[in-house]
mmCIF file of C-alpha atoms and ligand atoms in Angstrom:
data_model
loop_
_atom_site.group_PDB
_atom_site.id
_atom_site.type_symbol
_atom_site.label_atom_id
_atom_site.label_comp_id
_atom_site.label_asym_id
_atom_site.label_seq_id
_atom_site.Cartn_x
_atom_site.Cartn_y
_atom_site.Cartn_z
ATOM 1 C CA MET N 1 -25.334 17.102 22.995
ATOM 2 C CA THR N 2 -25.566 15.236 19.672
ATOM 3 C CA LYS N 3 -22.822 12.638 19.253
ATOM 4 C CA LEU N 4 -20.750 13.341 16.146
ATOM 5 C CA LYS N 5 -20.284 10.442 13.766
ATOM 6 C CA LEU N 6 -16.849 9.391 12.566
ATOM 7 C CA HIS N 7 -16.729 8.761 8.818
ATOM 8 C CA ILE N 8 -14.017 6.200 8.082
ATOM 9 C CA LYS N 9 -12.639 5.714 4.572
ATOM 10 C CA PRO N 10 -9.506 4.414 2.843
ATOM 11 C CA ILE N 11 -7.039 7.175 1.946
ATOM 12 C CA ALA N 12 -7.476 8.282 -1.659
ATOM 13 C CA ASN N 13 -3.824 9.296 -2.158
ATOM 14 C CA LYS N 14 -0.542 9.572 -0.239
ATOM 15 C CA GLU N 15 -1.074 13.309 0.421
ATOM 16 C CA GLU N 16 -3.959 12.360 2.724
ATOM 17 C CA ILE N 17 -1.731 10.367 5.105
ATOM 18 C CA PRO N 18 -1.898 12.191 8.490
ATOM 19 C CA PHE N 19 1.672 11.709 9.775
ATOM 20 C CA ASP N 20 0.975 13.976 12.769
ATOM 21 C CA LEU N 21 -1.674 11.477 13.939
ATOM 22 C CA LEU N 22 0.395 8.380 13.105
ATOM 23 C CA GLU N 23 3.204 9.831 15.224
ATOM 24 C CA LEU N 24 0.889 10.030 18.256
ATOM 25 C CA ALA N 25 0.909 6.237 18.293
ATOM 26 C CA ASP N 26 4.432 5.607 17.042
ATOM 27 C CA PRO N 27 7.445 7.901 17.501
ATOM 28 C CA SER N 28 9.459 6.151 14.761
ATOM 29 C CA ARG N 29 8.992 7.571 11.244
ATOM 30 C CA SER N 30 10.954 4.635 9.773
ATOM 31 C CA GLN N 31 8.643 2.089 11.448
ATOM 32 C CA ILE N 32 5.609 4.081 10.208
ATOM 33 C CA ASN N 33 6.902 4.162 6.646
ATOM 34 C CA SER N 34 7.662 0.442 6.654
ATOM 35 C CA TYR N 35 4.105 -0.583 7.611
ATOM 36 C CA LEU N 36 2.441 2.119 5.496
ATOM 37 C CA ASN N 37 4.159 0.648 2.436
ATOM 38 C CA LYS N 38 2.745 -2.803 3.185
ATOM 39 C CA GLY N 39 -0.687 -1.904 4.470
ATOM 40 C CA PHE N 40 -4.098 -0.410 4.179
ATOM 41 C CA CYS N 41 -4.431 3.129 5.579
ATOM 42 C CA PHE N 42 -7.794 4.620 6.597
ATOM 43 C CA ILE N 43 -8.716 8.019 7.966
ATOM 44 C CA GLY N 44 -11.574 8.953 10.252
ATOM 45 C CA CYS N 45 -13.208 12.329 9.597
ATOM 46 C CA VAL N 46 -15.689 14.515 11.427
ATOM 47 C CA GLU N 47 -17.272 17.273 9.381
ATOM 48 C CA SER N 48 -14.494 16.903 6.746
ATOM 49 C CA LYS N 49 -11.659 17.260 9.328
ATOM 50 C CA THR N 50 -9.316 14.278 9.758
ATOM 51 C CA VAL N 51 -9.343 13.299 13.435
ATOM 52 C CA GLY N 52 -8.323 9.632 13.315
ATOM 53 C CA VAL N 53 -6.083 7.179 11.506
ATOM 54 C CA LEU N 54 -5.834 3.419 11.201
ATOM 55 C CA VAL N 55 -3.244 1.205 9.467
ATOM 56 C CA LEU N 56 -3.773 -2.514 8.926
ATOM 57 C CA ASN N 57 -1.145 -4.989 7.709
ATOM 58 C CA LYS N 58 -1.770 -8.520 6.510
ATOM 59 C CA ILE N 59 0.311 -10.987 8.581
ATOM 60 C CA SER N 60 -0.864 -14.250 6.995
ATOM 61 C CA SER N 61 -3.869 -15.552 5.046
ATOM 62 C CA THR N 62 -5.867 -15.630 8.299
ATOM 63 C CA VAL N 63 -4.293 -12.936 10.494
ATOM 64 C CA ILE N 64 -4.297 -9.165 10.119
ATOM 65 C CA GLU N 65 -2.739 -6.611 12.467
ATOM 66 C CA ILE N 66 -3.629 -3.069 13.506
ATOM 67 C CA LYS N 67 -0.205 -1.433 13.135
ATOM 68 C CA ASN N 68 -1.328 2.062 14.052
ATOM 69 C CA ILE N 69 -4.491 3.594 15.511
ATOM 70 C CA ALA N 70 -4.709 7.173 16.710
ATOM 71 C CA VAL N 71 -7.165 9.954 17.430
ATOM 72 C CA LYS N 72 -6.250 13.662 17.527
ATOM 73 C CA ASP N 73 -5.533 14.762 21.133
ATOM 74 C CA THR N 74 -8.436 17.226 21.299
ATOM 75 C CA GLU N 75 -10.897 14.584 20.013
ATOM 76 C CA GLN N 76 -9.914 11.714 22.329
ATOM 77 C CA GLY N 77 -12.391 10.250 24.816
ATOM 78 C CA LYS N 78 -15.374 10.753 22.490
ATOM 79 C CA GLY N 79 -15.680 7.181 21.253
ATOM 80 C CA PHE N 80 -13.703 7.612 18.027
ATOM 81 C CA GLY N 81 -11.005 5.112 19.069
ATOM 82 C CA LYS N 82 -13.710 2.499 19.658
ATOM 83 C CA ALA N 83 -15.270 3.352 16.282
ATOM 84 C CA LEU N 84 -11.894 2.785 14.574
ATOM 85 C CA LEU N 85 -11.498 -0.577 16.370
ATOM 86 C CA LYS N 86 -14.993 -1.685 15.338
ATOM 87 C CA TYR N 87 -14.281 -0.632 11.746
ATOM 88 C CA SER N 88 -11.015 -2.656 11.796
ATOM 89 C CA GLU N 89 -12.976 -5.727 12.839
ATOM 90 C CA LYS N 90 -15.658 -5.212 10.177
ATOM 91 C CA ILE N 91 -13.242 -4.605 7.297
ATOM 92 C CA SER N 92 -10.929 -7.468 8.375
ATOM 93 C CA GLN N 93 -13.896 -9.836 8.525
ATOM 94 C CA GLU N 94 -15.070 -8.689 5.086
ATOM 95 C CA LEU N 95 -11.565 -9.323 3.709
ATOM 96 C CA GLY N 96 -11.792 -12.908 4.993
ATOM 97 C CA PHE N 97 -9.374 -12.761 7.938
ATOM 98 C CA GLU N 98 -10.056 -14.873 11.032
ATOM 99 C CA LYS N 99 -7.983 -13.051 13.630
ATOM 100 C CA LEU N 100 -7.197 -9.395 14.330
ATOM 101 C CA ILE N 101 -4.147 -8.585 16.437
ATOM 102 C CA ILE N 102 -2.817 -5.414 18.008
ATOM 103 C CA GLY N 103 0.377 -4.716 19.910
ATOM 104 C CA THR N 104 0.869 -2.057 22.539
ATOM 105 C CA GLY N 105 3.442 -1.100 25.144
ATOM 106 C CA ASN N 106 3.516 -2.415 28.707
ATOM 107 C CA SER N 107 3.181 1.266 29.776
ATOM 108 C CA SER N 108 0.084 2.015 27.628
ATOM 109 C CA ILE N 109 -2.451 1.590 30.439
ATOM 110 C CA GLY N 110 -5.389 3.345 28.701
ATOM 111 C CA GLN N 111 -4.839 1.436 25.461
ATOM 112 C CA LEU N 112 -4.637 -1.918 27.293
ATOM 113 C CA ALA N 113 -7.941 -1.026 28.996
ATOM 114 C CA LEU N 114 -9.595 0.026 25.741
ATOM 115 C CA TYR N 115 -8.559 -3.053 23.745
ATOM 116 C CA GLN N 116 -9.704 -5.451 26.479
ATOM 117 C CA LYS N 117 -13.017 -3.596 26.826
ATOM 118 C CA GLU N 118 -13.429 -4.151 23.078
ATOM 119 C CA GLY N 119 -12.952 -7.895 23.461
ATOM 120 C CA PHE N 120 -9.253 -8.321 22.673
ATOM 121 C CA GLU N 121 -7.447 -10.913 24.818
ATOM 122 C CA ILE N 122 -3.758 -10.782 25.743
ATOM 123 C CA ASP N 123 -1.962 -13.437 23.710
ATOM 124 C CA ARG N 124 1.765 -12.947 24.396
ATOM 125 C CA ILE N 125 4.526 -10.521 25.270
ATOM 126 C CA GLU N 126 7.451 -9.685 23.033
ATOM 127 C CA LYS N 127 10.116 -8.957 25.633
ATOM 128 C CA ASN N 128 12.326 -5.863 25.100
ATOM 129 C CA PHE N 129 10.672 -4.997 21.754
ATOM 130 C CA PHE N 130 10.797 -1.234 22.398
ATOM 131 C CA LEU N 131 14.335 -1.368 23.807
ATOM 132 C CA ASN N 132 15.543 -3.224 20.722
ATOM 133 C CA ASN N 133 13.642 -1.308 18.032
ATOM 134 C CA TYR N 134 13.505 2.323 19.198
ATOM 135 C CA THR N 135 16.561 4.534 19.665
ATOM 136 C CA LYS N 136 15.081 6.807 22.373
ATOM 137 C CA PRO N 137 13.596 5.605 25.674
ATOM 138 C CA ILE N 138 9.787 5.910 25.853
ATOM 139 C CA PHE N 139 7.995 6.687 29.128
ATOM 140 C CA GLU N 140 4.216 6.731 29.698
ATOM 141 C CA ASN N 141 2.284 6.930 32.942
ATOM 142 C CA GLY N 142 5.641 7.039 34.757
ATOM 143 C CA ILE N 143 6.546 3.576 33.404
ATOM 144 C CA GLN N 144 9.271 2.777 30.854
ATOM 145 C CA CYS N 145 7.871 1.197 27.739
ATOM 146 C CA LYS N 146 10.034 -1.908 27.212
ATOM 147 C CA HIS N 147 7.853 -4.804 26.112
ATOM 148 C CA MET N 148 5.191 -5.237 23.448
ATOM 149 C CA VAL N 149 1.936 -6.769 24.703
ATOM 150 C CA ILE N 150 0.153 -8.503 21.829
ATOM 151 C CA LEU N 151 -3.609 -8.860 22.023
ATOM 152 C CA GLU N 152 -5.878 -10.782 19.682
ATOM 153 C CA LYS N 153 -9.540 -10.932 18.763
ATOM 154 C CA LYS N 154 -11.140 -13.822 16.877
ATOM 155 C CA LEU N 155 -13.375 -12.479 14.111
HETATM 156 N N1 COA F 201 -8.485 2.813 32.582
HETATM 157 C C1 COA F 201 -9.651 2.312 32.142
HETATM 158 N N2 COA F 201 -10.228 2.663 30.964
HETATM 159 C C2 COA F 201 -9.558 3.578 30.227
HETATM 160 C C3 COA F 201 -8.336 4.151 30.619
HETATM 161 C C4 COA F 201 -7.796 3.732 31.855
HETATM 162 N N3 COA F 201 -6.652 4.223 32.310
HETATM 163 N N4 COA F 201 -7.947 5.021 29.662
HETATM 164 C C5 COA F 201 -8.879 4.988 28.681
HETATM 165 N N5 COA F 201 -9.845 4.104 29.038
HETATM 166 C C6 COA F 201 -11.029 3.748 28.305
HETATM 167 C C7 COA F 201 -12.064 4.846 28.400
HETATM 168 O O1 COA F 201 -12.733 4.782 29.627
HETATM 169 C C8 COA F 201 -12.934 4.510 27.195
HETATM 170 O O2 COA F 201 -13.819 3.411 27.452
HETATM 171 P P1 COA F 201 -15.380 3.656 27.844
HETATM 172 O O3 COA F 201 -15.995 4.280 26.619
HETATM 173 O O4 COA F 201 -15.870 2.263 28.108
HETATM 174 O O5 COA F 201 -15.361 4.557 29.018
HETATM 175 C C9 COA F 201 -11.912 4.028 26.195
HETATM 176 O O6 COA F 201 -10.761 3.623 26.923
HETATM 177 C C10 COA F 201 -11.518 5.145 25.240
HETATM 178 O O7 COA F 201 -12.418 5.072 24.203
HETATM 179 P P2 COA F 201 -12.462 6.125 22.997
HETATM 180 O O8 COA F 201 -12.953 7.475 23.432
HETATM 181 O O9 COA F 201 -13.204 5.463 21.909
HETATM 182 O O10 COA F 201 -10.934 6.251 22.601
HETATM 183 P P3 COA F 201 -10.156 7.509 21.957
HETATM 184 O O11 COA F 201 -10.970 8.164 20.907
HETATM 185 O O12 COA F 201 -9.603 8.358 23.020
HETATM 186 O O13 COA F 201 -8.959 6.735 21.214
HETATM 187 C C11 COA F 201 -6.702 5.997 21.331
HETATM 188 C C12 COA F 201 -8.119 5.845 21.896
HETATM 189 C C13 COA F 201 -5.770 5.017 22.033
HETATM 190 C C14 COA F 201 -6.702 5.689 19.841
HETATM 191 C C15 COA F 201 -6.259 7.476 21.598
HETATM 192 O O14 COA F 201 -6.200 7.702 22.990
HETATM 193 C C16 COA F 201 -4.939 7.835 20.979
HETATM 194 O O15 COA F 201 -4.866 8.231 19.814
HETATM 195 N N6 COA F 201 -3.838 7.765 21.740
HETATM 196 C C17 COA F 201 -2.530 8.150 21.239
HETATM 197 C C18 COA F 201 -2.040 7.173 20.186
HETATM 198 C C19 COA F 201 -1.946 5.745 20.718
HETATM 199 O O16 COA F 201 -1.467 5.523 21.811
HETATM 200 N N7 COA F 201 -2.391 4.786 19.876
HETATM 201 C C20 COA F 201 -2.364 3.396 20.206
HETATM 202 C C21 COA F 201 -1.010 2.837 20.078
HETATM 203 S S1 COA F 201 -0.978 1.124 20.588
#
């Protein structure tokens, strides 16, 4: 089977923002809106259909963060998440940043595997982040999501 290529581009206007995809990664619309306002939003398309999203926020002159990364349920496991991560690295490097960071929940086993396979290293844990910032409890893989694990990759 031929592998389909993901075409990644910056959104051209606000109507292109795929909130359904952003909400796969983040259940809080207020959190999403706060980082969308400050960041760069990209979409990943296959044959003109939007199947992925990526939001980057500048943290400092040297550090940039992936605030949201998601692939449509039916398109997961095909390498598109990795393609979005590689694109984040490339664009962040081109913009002159030295470090790319990403945070995920203690319960996000697949995501922790993916990011480490892509060369991110665990840097620190923000204890109780999800308990303090989200109104509803989050469970994944039978584990309560309480803490934010922050990973980093030097560019
Ligand atoms: N153990 C080990 N490896 C695992 C794993 C697990 N439990 N779960 C997933 N992986 C690995 C896969 O094996 C694969 O690596 P491989 O190619 O070396 O086999 C990799 O993770 C997945 O790669 P890919 O197909 O490129 O990812 P994807 O297109 O499915 O996208 C996400 C990954 C996380 C973006 C996607 O699953 C998603 O949108 N999830 C919902 C939103 C979300 O949680 N976003 C991140 C918030 S921090």
